[in-house]
């Protein structure tokens, strides 16, 4: 039984109305999807691990001054977040060639890029999230030029910080996807990091073995996804006991 109002349901997450105006509860499901939902499965424990890892990364980013939607984790599958107006872009930052960049441009997977590359994809399931340029974004009004400049500089800052953080635990941050939103505070608007950052939306390779510790294990039918995410959590010093155990039901969210 879940009495809370569902605001939005995506492939891997559900957003519920939060306890106070301007807040939402972000619930991490166990669903794994790839290739725009053509491949779909349930992987028990994935939601719990992503909730914990994303909480940790958003907290750390907050500590260095990156504004985010994150308020606090509520339980094993849910976190309290600020409601933002999502900018309809998937912002991908790449350090090493892999995935669609390798396929599109014929660059061998694993090739170090001469510098970090930022790409934008328009969020649209019907169109398969097409790659777009700054010209499309500003011409169609998905973001203004100053907003896009903020998004770019935040994305690069997040990349620098997370690359170092993962390097410290023997993991190469190959690439990742992030999303941004507009947070309204009265008349003032700030661009903040939204959604999640977890092994679902990053490529994470073990520096020593080159093992993949991310969702490519699911996309490429390699198996061992939960074990890989658990390894990421373990290296980050997060204790996620038995992530497959819990299924959280309705949650009492206490206001401050
Ligand atoms: O598939 P591609 O190489 O473009 O993915 C780049 C990065 O963005 C990968 O880390 C992938 O996990 C992430 N991504 C994502 N959601 C998408 C597309 C890509 O999280 N819809």
PDB file of C-alpha atoms and ligand atoms in Angstrom:
ATOM      1  CA  UNK A   1       0.000   0.000   0.000  1.00  0.00           C
ATOM      2  CA  UNK A   2       1.408   3.318  -0.976  1.00  0.00           C
ATOM      3  CA  UNK A   3      -0.792   6.328  -0.378  1.00  0.00           C
ATOM      4  CA  UNK A   4       1.613   8.992  -1.503  1.00  0.00           C
ATOM      5  CA  UNK A   5       0.860  10.832  -4.714  1.00  0.00           C
ATOM      6  CA  UNK A   6       3.065   9.632  -7.543  1.00  0.00           C
ATOM      7  CA  UNK A   7       4.330  12.623  -9.466  1.00  0.00           C
ATOM      8  CA  UNK A   8       6.364  10.781 -12.090  1.00  0.00           C
ATOM      9  CA  UNK A   9       7.517   7.257 -12.852  1.00  0.00           C
ATOM     10  CA  UNK A  10      10.649   6.708 -14.941  1.00  0.00           C
ATOM     11  CA  UNK A  11      12.461   3.542 -15.955  1.00  0.00           C
ATOM     12  CA  UNK A  12      14.495   3.189 -12.753  1.00  0.00           C
ATOM     13  CA  UNK A  13      12.940   5.688 -10.358  1.00  0.00           C
ATOM     14  CA  UNK A  14       9.623   6.976  -9.040  1.00  0.00           C
ATOM     15  CA  UNK A  15       9.043  10.492  -7.743  1.00  0.00           C
ATOM     16  CA  UNK A  16       6.432  10.975  -5.020  1.00  0.00           C
ATOM     17  CA  UNK A  17       5.076  14.175  -3.566  1.00  0.00           C
ATOM     18  CA  UNK A  18       7.265  15.178  -0.624  1.00  0.00           C
ATOM     19  CA  UNK A  19       6.249  16.129   2.914  1.00  0.00           C
ATOM     20  CA  UNK A  20       6.592  19.859   2.276  1.00  0.00           C
ATOM     21  CA  UNK A  21       5.864  22.014  -0.752  1.00  0.00           C
ATOM     22  CA  UNK A  22       8.842  22.104  -3.073  1.00  0.00           C
ATOM     23  CA  UNK A  23      10.094  18.662  -2.018  1.00  0.00           C
ATOM     24  CA  UNK A  24       9.798  15.225  -3.602  1.00  0.00           C
ATOM     25  CA  UNK A  25      10.701  11.698  -2.562  1.00  0.00           C
ATOM     26  CA  UNK A  26      12.926   9.953  -5.091  1.00  0.00           C
ATOM     27  CA  UNK A  27      12.474   6.166  -4.972  1.00  0.00           C
ATOM     28  CA  UNK A  28      15.068   3.890  -6.583  1.00  0.00           C
ATOM     29  CA  UNK A  29      13.579   0.798  -8.235  1.00  0.00           C
ATOM     30  CA  UNK A  30      15.358  -2.461  -9.052  1.00  0.00           C
ATOM     31  CA  UNK A  31      14.422  -2.187 -12.726  1.00  0.00           C
ATOM     32  CA  UNK A  32      17.285  -2.212 -15.190  1.00  0.00           C
ATOM     33  CA  UNK A  33      16.648  -0.990 -18.708  1.00  0.00           C
ATOM     34  CA  UNK A  34      18.854  -0.387 -21.700  1.00  0.00           C
ATOM     35  CA  UNK A  35      18.526   0.613 -25.342  1.00  0.00           C
ATOM     36  CA  UNK A  36      15.517   2.824 -24.579  1.00  0.00           C
ATOM     37  CA  UNK A  37      13.675   0.093 -22.671  1.00  0.00           C
ATOM     38  CA  UNK A  38      14.123  -2.578 -25.374  1.00  0.00           C
ATOM     39  CA  UNK A  39      16.041  -4.601 -22.779  1.00  0.00           C
ATOM     40  CA  UNK A  40      14.411  -4.752 -19.369  1.00  0.00           C
ATOM     41  CA  UNK A  41      14.949  -6.772 -16.216  1.00  0.00           C
ATOM     42  CA  UNK A  42      14.638  -6.558 -12.461  1.00  0.00           C
ATOM     43  CA  UNK A  43      17.892  -6.858 -10.564  1.00  0.00           C
ATOM     44  CA  UNK A  44      17.250  -7.215  -6.878  1.00  0.00           C
ATOM     45  CA  UNK A  45      19.274  -4.873  -4.749  1.00  0.00           C
ATOM     46  CA  UNK A  46      20.237  -2.435  -7.517  1.00  0.00           C
ATOM     47  CA  UNK A  47      17.914   0.313  -6.246  1.00  0.00           C
ATOM     48  CA  UNK A  48      19.312   0.117  -2.729  1.00  0.00           C
ATOM     49  CA  UNK A  49      22.905   0.371  -3.985  1.00  0.00           C
ATOM     50  CA  UNK A  50      22.167   3.268  -6.357  1.00  0.00           C
ATOM     51  CA  UNK A  51      20.340   5.179  -3.630  1.00  0.00           C
ATOM     52  CA  UNK A  52      23.327   4.863  -1.309  1.00  0.00           C
ATOM     53  CA  UNK A  53      26.013   5.573  -3.912  1.00  0.00           C
ATOM     54  CA  UNK A  54      24.146   8.549  -5.369  1.00  0.00           C
ATOM     55  CA  UNK A  55      23.546   9.952  -1.875  1.00  0.00           C
ATOM     56  CA  UNK A  56      27.270   9.738  -1.159  1.00  0.00           C
ATOM     57  CA  UNK A  57      28.325  11.379  -4.432  1.00  0.00           C
ATOM     58  CA  UNK A  58      25.746  14.182  -4.196  1.00  0.00           C
ATOM     59  CA  UNK A  59      26.793  14.859  -0.591  1.00  0.00           C
ATOM     60  CA  UNK A  60      30.452  15.031  -1.545  1.00  0.00           C
ATOM     61  CA  UNK A  61      29.660  17.311  -4.490  1.00  0.00           C
ATOM     62  CA  UNK A  62      27.590  19.509  -2.158  1.00  0.00           C
ATOM     63  CA  UNK A  63      30.603  19.751   0.144  1.00  0.00           C
ATOM     64  CA  UNK A  64      32.712  21.272  -2.631  1.00  0.00           C
ATOM     65  CA  UNK A  65      29.971  23.764  -3.469  1.00  0.00           C
ATOM     66  CA  UNK A  66      28.174  22.100  -6.372  1.00  0.00           C
ATOM     67  CA  UNK A  67      24.481  22.911  -5.872  1.00  0.00           C
ATOM     68  CA  UNK A  68      22.274  19.792  -5.974  1.00  0.00           C
ATOM     69  CA  UNK A  69      18.650  18.816  -5.433  1.00  0.00           C
ATOM     70  CA  UNK A  70      19.614  16.376  -2.649  1.00  0.00           C
ATOM     71  CA  UNK A  71      18.331  16.997   0.879  1.00  0.00           C
ATOM     72  CA  UNK A  72      18.717  13.694   2.745  1.00  0.00           C
ATOM     73  CA  UNK A  73      18.356   9.951   2.435  1.00  0.00           C
ATOM     74  CA  UNK A  74      15.143   8.673   4.006  1.00  0.00           C
ATOM     75  CA  UNK A  75      15.594   4.919   3.898  1.00  0.00           C
ATOM     76  CA  UNK A  76      17.281   2.209   1.849  1.00  0.00           C
ATOM     77  CA  UNK A  77      15.443   3.058  -1.357  1.00  0.00           C
ATOM     78  CA  UNK A  78      14.427   6.670  -0.995  1.00  0.00           C
ATOM     79  CA  UNK A  79      15.798  10.145  -0.676  1.00  0.00           C
ATOM     80  CA  UNK A  80      14.230  13.524  -0.072  1.00  0.00           C
ATOM     81  CA  UNK A  81      14.999  16.010  -2.827  1.00  0.00           C
ATOM     82  CA  UNK A  82      14.072  19.522  -3.856  1.00  0.00           C
ATOM     83  CA  UNK A  83      11.599  19.786  -6.684  1.00  0.00           C
ATOM     84  CA  UNK A  84      13.252  21.278  -9.743  1.00  0.00           C
ATOM     85  CA  UNK A  85      12.243  21.973 -13.309  1.00  0.00           C
ATOM     86  CA  UNK A  86      14.344  19.470 -15.230  1.00  0.00           C
ATOM     87  CA  UNK A  87      16.275  20.819 -18.205  1.00  0.00           C
ATOM     88  CA  UNK A  88      15.445  18.247 -20.918  1.00  0.00           C
ATOM     89  CA  UNK A  89      19.069  17.308 -21.589  1.00  0.00           C
ATOM     90  CA  UNK A  90      21.238  14.332 -20.740  1.00  0.00           C
ATOM     91  CA  UNK A  91      24.678  15.810 -20.232  1.00  0.00           C
ATOM     92  CA  UNK A  92      27.381  13.224 -20.920  1.00  0.00           C
ATOM     93  CA  UNK A  93      31.001  13.842 -19.942  1.00  0.00           C
ATOM     94  CA  UNK A  94      33.640  11.541 -21.378  1.00  0.00           C
ATOM     95  CA  UNK A  95      37.263  10.999 -20.375  1.00  0.00           C
ATOM     96  CA  UNK A  96      37.934   7.742 -22.219  1.00  0.00           C
ATOM     97  CA  UNK A  97      36.371   6.572 -25.494  1.00  0.00           C
ATOM     98  CA  UNK A  98      33.612   3.989 -24.954  1.00  0.00           C
ATOM     99  CA  UNK A  99      30.021   3.169 -25.826  1.00  0.00           C
ATOM    100  CA  UNK A 100      28.252   5.339 -28.376  1.00  0.00           C
ATOM    101  CA  UNK A 101      31.283   7.593 -28.939  1.00  0.00           C
ATOM    102  CA  UNK A 102      33.365   4.588 -29.988  1.00  0.00           C
ATOM    103  CA  UNK A 103      30.594   3.288 -32.237  1.00  0.00           C
ATOM    104  CA  UNK A 104      29.776   6.665 -33.806  1.00  0.00           C
ATOM    105  CA  UNK A 105      33.309   7.873 -34.411  1.00  0.00           C
ATOM    106  CA  UNK A 106      35.218   4.603 -34.734  1.00  0.00           C
ATOM    107  CA  UNK A 107      37.544   5.317 -31.820  1.00  0.00           C
ATOM    108  CA  UNK A 108      38.698   2.164 -30.029  1.00  0.00           C
ATOM    109  CA  UNK A 109      37.093   1.663 -26.635  1.00  0.00           C
ATOM    110  CA  UNK A 110      39.628   2.495 -23.945  1.00  0.00           C
ATOM    111  CA  UNK A 111      41.406   5.254 -25.896  1.00  0.00           C
ATOM    112  CA  UNK A 112      42.172   8.165 -23.551  1.00  0.00           C
ATOM    113  CA  UNK A 113      40.580  11.322 -24.931  1.00  0.00           C
ATOM    114  CA  UNK A 114      42.857  14.341 -25.403  1.00  0.00           C
ATOM    115  CA  UNK A 115      40.542  16.281 -23.108  1.00  0.00           C
ATOM    116  CA  UNK A 116      37.201  15.737 -21.417  1.00  0.00           C
ATOM    117  CA  UNK A 117      34.351  15.995 -23.896  1.00  0.00           C
ATOM    118  CA  UNK A 118      30.864  17.212 -22.996  1.00  0.00           C
ATOM    119  CA  UNK A 119      27.936  16.053 -25.110  1.00  0.00           C
ATOM    120  CA  UNK A 120      24.249  16.886 -24.939  1.00  0.00           C
ATOM    121  CA  UNK A 121      21.390  14.534 -25.723  1.00  0.00           C
ATOM    122  CA  UNK A 122      17.797  15.736 -25.953  1.00  0.00           C
ATOM    123  CA  UNK A 123      15.659  13.781 -23.482  1.00  0.00           C
ATOM    124  CA  UNK A 124      12.991  12.159 -25.620  1.00  0.00           C
ATOM    125  CA  UNK A 125      12.112   8.462 -25.548  1.00  0.00           C
ATOM    126  CA  UNK A 126      10.216   8.774 -28.855  1.00  0.00           C
ATOM    127  CA  UNK A 127      13.310  10.162 -30.569  1.00  0.00           C
ATOM    128  CA  UNK A 128      15.786   7.853 -28.764  1.00  0.00           C
ATOM    129  CA  UNK A 129      17.510  10.739 -26.950  1.00  0.00           C
ATOM    130  CA  UNK A 130      19.263  12.246 -30.003  1.00  0.00           C
ATOM    131  CA  UNK A 131      22.665  13.905 -29.779  1.00  0.00           C
ATOM    132  CA  UNK A 132      22.170  17.681 -30.119  1.00  0.00           C
ATOM    133  CA  UNK A 133      24.392  20.732 -30.284  1.00  0.00           C
ATOM    134  CA  UNK A 134      24.319  23.986 -28.331  1.00  0.00           C
ATOM    135  CA  UNK A 135      22.672  25.545 -31.387  1.00  0.00           C
ATOM    136  CA  UNK A 136      19.674  23.204 -31.127  1.00  0.00           C
ATOM    137  CA  UNK A 137      19.427  23.704 -27.377  1.00  0.00           C
ATOM    138  CA  UNK A 138      19.328  27.480 -27.487  1.00  0.00           C
ATOM    139  CA  UNK A 139      17.329  27.743 -30.735  1.00  0.00           C
ATOM    140  CA  UNK A 140      14.567  25.462 -29.416  1.00  0.00           C
ATOM    141  CA  UNK A 141      14.675  27.105 -25.988  1.00  0.00           C
ATOM    142  CA  UNK A 142      15.541  23.981 -23.957  1.00  0.00           C
ATOM    143  CA  UNK A 143      18.082  26.152 -22.127  1.00  0.00           C
ATOM    144  CA  UNK A 144      19.280  29.723 -22.527  1.00  0.00           C
ATOM    145  CA  UNK A 145      22.919  30.473 -23.437  1.00  0.00           C
ATOM    146  CA  UNK A 146      23.782  31.522 -19.836  1.00  0.00           C
ATOM    147  CA  UNK A 147      22.068  28.412 -18.446  1.00  0.00           C
ATOM    148  CA  UNK A 148      24.020  26.249 -20.844  1.00  0.00           C
ATOM    149  CA  UNK A 149      27.253  27.908 -19.805  1.00  0.00           C
ATOM    150  CA  UNK A 150      26.460  27.130 -16.153  1.00  0.00           C
ATOM    151  CA  UNK A 151      25.581  23.529 -17.044  1.00  0.00           C
ATOM    152  CA  UNK A 152      28.879  23.114 -18.933  1.00  0.00           C
ATOM    153  CA  UNK A 153      31.023  24.509 -16.159  1.00  0.00           C
ATOM    154  CA  UNK A 154      29.207  22.506 -13.457  1.00  0.00           C
ATOM    155  CA  UNK A 155      29.513  19.331 -15.552  1.00  0.00           C
ATOM    156  CA  UNK A 156      33.274  19.779 -15.941  1.00  0.00           C
ATOM    157  CA  UNK A 157      33.680  20.554 -12.245  1.00  0.00           C
ATOM    158  CA  UNK A 158      31.684  17.463 -11.308  1.00  0.00           C
ATOM    159  CA  UNK A 159      33.810  15.421 -13.704  1.00  0.00           C
ATOM    160  CA  UNK A 160      37.099  16.684 -12.232  1.00  0.00           C
ATOM    161  CA  UNK A 161      35.968  15.994  -8.704  1.00  0.00           C
ATOM    162  CA  UNK A 162      34.456  12.564  -9.372  1.00  0.00           C
ATOM    163  CA  UNK A 163      37.429  11.487 -11.517  1.00  0.00           C
ATOM    164  CA  UNK A 164      39.730  12.170  -8.567  1.00  0.00           C
ATOM    165  CA  UNK A 165      37.394  10.604  -6.050  1.00  0.00           C
ATOM    166  CA  UNK A 166      37.114   7.375  -8.052  1.00  0.00           C
ATOM    167  CA  UNK A 167      40.825   7.341  -8.910  1.00  0.00           C
ATOM    168  CA  UNK A 168      41.500   7.341  -5.169  1.00  0.00           C
ATOM    169  CA  UNK A 169      39.684   4.000  -4.865  1.00  0.00           C
ATOM    170  CA  UNK A 170      41.228   2.412  -7.951  1.00  0.00           C
ATOM    171  CA  UNK A 171      38.413   3.156 -10.394  1.00  0.00           C
ATOM    172  CA  UNK A 172      38.599   5.034 -13.705  1.00  0.00           C
ATOM    173  CA  UNK A 173      35.612   7.315 -14.403  1.00  0.00           C
ATOM    174  CA  UNK A 174      35.351   6.624 -18.135  1.00  0.00           C
ATOM    175  CA  UNK A 175      32.185   8.639 -18.716  1.00  0.00           C
ATOM    176  CA  UNK A 176      28.916   9.523 -17.036  1.00  0.00           C
ATOM    177  CA  UNK A 177      25.563  11.142 -17.617  1.00  0.00           C
ATOM    178  CA  UNK A 178      24.061  13.823 -15.431  1.00  0.00           C
ATOM    179  CA  UNK A 179      20.991  16.021 -15.457  1.00  0.00           C
ATOM    180  CA  UNK A 180      20.341  19.524 -14.245  1.00  0.00           C
ATOM    181  CA  UNK A 181      17.272  21.401 -13.113  1.00  0.00           C
ATOM    182  CA  UNK A 182      16.091  24.904 -12.345  1.00  0.00           C
ATOM    183  CA  UNK A 183      15.520  25.442  -8.649  1.00  0.00           C
ATOM    184  CA  UNK A 184      13.232  28.379  -7.959  1.00  0.00           C
ATOM    185  CA  UNK A 185      13.632  30.237  -4.701  1.00  0.00           C
ATOM    186  CA  UNK A 186      11.128  33.082  -4.917  1.00  0.00           C
ATOM    187  CA  UNK A 187      12.096  35.092  -7.952  1.00  0.00           C
ATOM    188  CA  UNK A 188      15.602  33.655  -7.938  1.00  0.00           C
ATOM    189  CA  UNK A 189      16.549  30.671 -10.062  1.00  0.00           C
ATOM    190  CA  UNK A 190      19.607  28.456  -9.672  1.00  0.00           C
ATOM    191  CA  UNK A 191      20.795  25.606 -11.864  1.00  0.00           C
ATOM    192  CA  UNK A 192      21.374  22.527  -9.712  1.00  0.00           C
ATOM    193  CA  UNK A 193      22.523  18.965 -10.270  1.00  0.00           C
ATOM    194  CA  UNK A 194      19.469  16.662 -10.245  1.00  0.00           C
ATOM    195  CA  UNK A 195      18.487  13.022 -10.884  1.00  0.00           C
ATOM    196  CA  UNK A 196      21.207  10.598  -9.716  1.00  0.00           C
ATOM    197  CA  UNK A 197      24.844   9.689 -10.228  1.00  0.00           C
ATOM    198  CA  UNK A 198      25.328   5.962  -9.777  1.00  0.00           C
ATOM    199  CA  UNK A 199      26.870   3.010 -11.646  1.00  0.00           C
ATOM    200  CA  UNK A 200      23.643   3.014 -13.714  1.00  0.00           C
ATOM    201  CA  UNK A 201      24.718   6.212 -15.451  1.00  0.00           C
ATOM    202  CA  UNK A 202      28.525   6.017 -15.259  1.00  0.00           C
ATOM    203  CA  UNK A 203      31.169   3.825 -16.851  1.00  0.00           C
ATOM    204  CA  UNK A 204      33.497   2.740 -14.063  1.00  0.00           C
ATOM    205  CA  UNK A 205      36.503   0.549 -14.851  1.00  0.00           C
ATOM    206  CA  UNK A 206      38.787  -1.051 -12.314  1.00  0.00           C
ATOM    207  CA  UNK A 207      42.198   0.559 -12.886  1.00  0.00           C
ATOM    208  CA  UNK A 208      44.121  -2.687 -12.346  1.00  0.00           C
ATOM    209  CA  UNK A 209      41.949  -5.289 -14.031  1.00  0.00           C
ATOM    210  CA  UNK A 210      39.865  -3.078 -16.382  1.00  0.00           C
ATOM    211  CA  UNK A 211      36.793  -4.908 -15.024  1.00  0.00           C
ATOM    212  CA  UNK A 212      33.554  -3.085 -15.678  1.00  0.00           C
ATOM    213  CA  UNK A 213      31.815  -2.004 -12.471  1.00  0.00           C
ATOM    214  CA  UNK A 214      28.756  -0.414 -14.091  1.00  0.00           C
ATOM    215  CA  UNK A 215      25.584  -0.945 -16.108  1.00  0.00           C
ATOM    216  CA  UNK A 216      27.512  -2.208 -19.147  1.00  0.00           C
ATOM    217  CA  UNK A 217      27.437  -5.542 -17.281  1.00  0.00           C
ATOM    218  CA  UNK A 218      23.685  -5.547 -17.920  1.00  0.00           C
ATOM    219  CA  UNK A 219      23.787  -3.960 -21.400  1.00  0.00           C
ATOM    220  CA  UNK A 220      26.383  -6.494 -22.550  1.00  0.00           C
ATOM    221  CA  UNK A 221      24.941  -9.530 -20.724  1.00  0.00           C
ATOM    222  CA  UNK A 222      28.033  -9.974 -18.579  1.00  0.00           C
ATOM    223  CA  UNK A 223      26.182 -10.778 -15.328  1.00  0.00           C
ATOM    224  CA  UNK A 224      27.409  -9.850 -11.860  1.00  0.00           C
ATOM    225  CA  UNK A 225      25.821  -6.405 -11.819  1.00  0.00           C
ATOM    226  CA  UNK A 226      24.871  -6.269  -8.146  1.00  0.00           C
ATOM    227  CA  UNK A 227      28.297  -7.620  -7.163  1.00  0.00           C
ATOM    228  CA  UNK A 228      29.963  -4.886  -9.249  1.00  0.00           C
ATOM    229  CA  UNK A 229      27.810  -2.106  -7.725  1.00  0.00           C
ATOM    230  CA  UNK A 230      28.519  -3.576  -4.281  1.00  0.00           C
ATOM    231  CA  UNK A 231      32.228  -3.392  -5.035  1.00  0.00           C
ATOM    232  CA  UNK A 232      31.886   0.305  -5.959  1.00  0.00           C
ATOM    233  CA  UNK A 233      30.007   0.945  -2.701  1.00  0.00           C
ATOM    234  CA  UNK A 234      32.590  -1.007  -0.705  1.00  0.00           C
ATOM    235  CA  UNK A 235      35.495   0.942  -2.177  1.00  0.00           C
ATOM    236  CA  UNK A 236      33.738   4.214  -1.409  1.00  0.00           C
ATOM    237  CA  UNK A 237      33.528   3.025   2.209  1.00  0.00           C
ATOM    238  CA  UNK A 238      29.750   2.603   2.153  1.00  0.00           C
ATOM    239  CA  UNK A 239      28.235  -0.237   4.100  1.00  0.00           C
ATOM    240  CA  UNK A 240      25.229  -1.606   2.307  1.00  0.00           C
ATOM    241  CA  UNK A 241      24.275  -4.765   4.163  1.00  0.00           C
ATOM    242  CA  UNK A 242      22.425  -7.243   2.071  1.00  0.00           C
ATOM    243  CA  UNK A 243      20.889  -4.840  -0.479  1.00  0.00           C
ATOM    244  CA  UNK A 244      18.556  -7.540  -1.774  1.00  0.00           C
ATOM    245  CA  UNK A 245      16.851  -7.956   1.580  1.00  0.00           C
ATOM    246  CA  UNK A 246      14.635  -4.893   1.805  1.00  0.00           C
ATOM    247  CA  UNK A 247      11.575  -3.825  -0.043  1.00  0.00           C
ATOM    248  CA  UNK A 248      10.520  -0.606   1.536  1.00  0.00           C
ATOM    249  CA  UNK A 249       6.826   0.028   1.816  1.00  0.00           C
ATOM    250  CA  UNK A 250       5.227   3.326   2.693  1.00  0.00           C
ATOM    251  CA  UNK A 251       7.548   5.587   4.578  1.00  0.00           C
ATOM    252  CA  UNK A 252       6.741   8.029   7.278  1.00  0.00           C
ATOM    253  CA  UNK A 253       8.478  11.189   6.223  1.00  0.00           C
ATOM    254  CA  UNK A 254       8.964  13.523   9.112  1.00  0.00           C
ATOM    255  CA  UNK A 255       9.163  17.216   8.480  1.00  0.00           C
ATOM    256  CA  UNK A 256      11.976  19.051  10.188  1.00  0.00           C
TER     257      UNK A 256
HETATM  258  O1  LIG B   1      25.858   5.054 -24.456  1.00  0.00           O
HETATM  259  P1  LIG B   1      26.815   6.175 -24.273  1.00  0.00           P
HETATM  260  O2  LIG B   1      28.234   5.803 -24.567  1.00  0.00           O
HETATM  261  O3  LIG B   1      26.384   7.422 -25.021  1.00  0.00           O
HETATM  262  O4  LIG B   1      26.741   6.556 -22.725  1.00  0.00           O
HETATM  263  C1  LIG B   1      27.602   7.519 -22.149  1.00  0.00           C
HETATM  264  C2  LIG B   1      27.369   7.531 -20.645  1.00  0.00           C
HETATM  265  O5  LIG B   1      26.090   8.033 -20.340  1.00  0.00           O
HETATM  266  C3  LIG B   1      27.448   6.149 -20.007  1.00  0.00           C
HETATM  267  O6  LIG B   1      28.102   6.257 -18.756  1.00  0.00           O
HETATM  268  C4  LIG B   1      26.005   5.753 -19.801  1.00  0.00           C
HETATM  269  O7  LIG B   1      25.844   4.942 -18.661  1.00  0.00           O
HETATM  270  C5  LIG B   1      25.331   7.090 -19.606  1.00  0.00           C
HETATM  271  N1  LIG B   1      23.966   7.128 -20.132  1.00  0.00           N
HETATM  272  C6  LIG B   1      22.882   7.147 -19.263  1.00  0.00           C
HETATM  273  N2  LIG B   1      21.604   7.216 -19.739  1.00  0.00           N
HETATM  274  C7  LIG B   1      21.367   7.253 -21.049  1.00  0.00           C
HETATM  275  C8  LIG B   1      22.439   7.219 -21.973  1.00  0.00           C
HETATM  276  C9  LIG B   1      23.740   7.158 -21.464  1.00  0.00           C
HETATM  277  O8  LIG B   1      23.069   7.133 -18.049  1.00  0.00           O
HETATM  278  N3  LIG B   1      20.101   7.330 -21.491  1.00  0.00           N
END
